[in-house]
Amino acid sequence: MTETLDIRITKTDQTRLTVTDFSQLPFGKVFTDHMFTADYEDGEWKNLQILPYGPIPMSPAISALHYGQAIFEGLKAYRQPDGKISVFRANKNFERFNKSAERMSMATIPEEIFMQGLASLISIDEKWVPNQEDYALYIRPVMFATDPYLGVRASDTYKFALLTTPTGPYYSSALKVKIETEFTRADEGGVGFAKTAGNYARSLYPFEQARKEGFDQLIWTDSIAHEYIEEAGTANLIFVINGKLVTPSVRSTVLDGVTRDTIIKLATASGIEVEERRVSVKEVIEGIQNGSLTEAFAAGTAATVTHVGQIGYKGEVYQLTDPSTRSISNGIAKQLNDIRYGLAPDEFGWNWVL
Ligand code: COI
């Protein structure tokens, strides 16, 4: 049995719960009353604590700021019909967090710190978990290098934190996305599969250009010839082509998304054929034109299942089918939501009910 960790708890005497409007919850802006933090020093994790959410004092020389040793995760907790709270597939996010840590030469976090920190934080901020349809408590684990040293080397010290924010879906309607053929999100042998800050930083300039052209998001393509679809940066991409679910296979340039994996498992169990393989831009554009591509969506923890409504490529905008007619993706999205919210049996054992 795992030991119960000693977590120091300092509660706020000024809850913001009473002044928070739960009908207005933009993604990632409203934080709960508390956060969990831990420090890696002298080769071990120490100072496990839950404290009021707020600024963390730090040296301006910390290596995370200068050299980008910073990683994060995203998972969600859902209110169940009996009022309990369930965290969805926390193990997958924990494992991916440590994969990212290893690639970025950072300390890994022991499972019991990640899980017990999460359980204690959620139980203290329990009232912050929304109970409206499509809402959840978004959990943001983050770790960054804290050595106050300007030499370029892996830091010896790190701060780990768990932040929680009640939220609705990241996107509110079907997306108009642009297939990016000039800039690149990730390169072979690089860090594209890791959830590291720099991957998001490098996407901002291309995203801003696309936004000025009226797009909501980018579809990244391979760095060699921009011929193959990779992911959307904030989510993985899944298409329905000839009735099969088709999604770019995970590789060093594509994040191994938890929602993507969940959808693949649900689709397979429902008898829908799934193909994880390289997906060419040509196949997608031709599929829209000849009608074989009937559905497309972004899949992610923050994004949930968000339909792609239009795809821009080389100056043309291609209109996809009406999202309300998309039986496969709407069916899977419902199945997924029903499991998360405890409205359908959790046959895969994905819910961690606290
Ligand atoms: C998530 O889905 O949890 C993510 O990390 C996407 C985020 C960059 C908005």
Short mmCIF file of C-alpha atoms and ligand atoms in Angstrom, two decimals, residues 27 72-75 93 96 138-140 170 195 200 233-235 255 259 300-304, ligand 1:
data_model
loop_
_atom_site.label_atom_id
_atom_site.label_comp_id
_atom_site.label_asym_id
_atom_site.label_seq_id
_atom_site.Cartn_x
_atom_site.Cartn_y
_atom_site.Cartn_z
CA PHE A 27 -11.20 28.77 -20.18
CA PHE A 72 2.58 20.96 -18.21
CA GLU A 73 -0.45 18.68 -18.47
CA GLY A 74 -4.21 19.06 -18.70
CA LEU A 75 -6.85 16.77 -17.23
CA ASN A 93 -1.64 12.32 -17.84
CA ARG A 96 2.85 11.65 -20.12
CA TYR A 138 -9.69 21.63 -15.48
CA ILE A 139 -6.52 20.56 -13.70
CA ARG A 140 -3.21 22.01 -14.84
CA TYR A 170 -12.09 25.61 -24.87
CA LYS A 195 3.97 18.99 -23.45
CA TYR A 200 3.25 26.42 -27.68
CA GLY A 233 -1.44 22.25 -31.39
CA THR A 234 -4.26 22.52 -28.83
CA ALA A 235 -5.72 19.14 -29.82
CA LEU A 255 1.30 14.59 -28.98
CA THR A 259 -8.77 12.15 -25.60
CA GLY A 300 -8.34 17.16 -26.58
CA THR A 301 -8.94 17.56 -22.88
CA ALA A 302 -9.51 21.31 -23.14
CA ALA A 303 -11.02 21.14 -26.64
CA THR A 304 -13.15 18.03 -25.87
C1 COI B 1 -5.34 20.40 -22.95
O1 COI B 1 -6.18 19.96 -23.73
O2 COI B 1 -5.36 20.12 -21.75
C2 COI B 1 -4.25 21.23 -23.42
O3 COI B 1 -3.22 21.20 -22.84
C3 COI B 1 -4.48 22.17 -24.50
C4 COI B 1 -4.12 23.55 -24.05
C5 COI B 1 -2.86 23.97 -24.68
C6 COI B 1 -5.23 24.50 -24.24
#
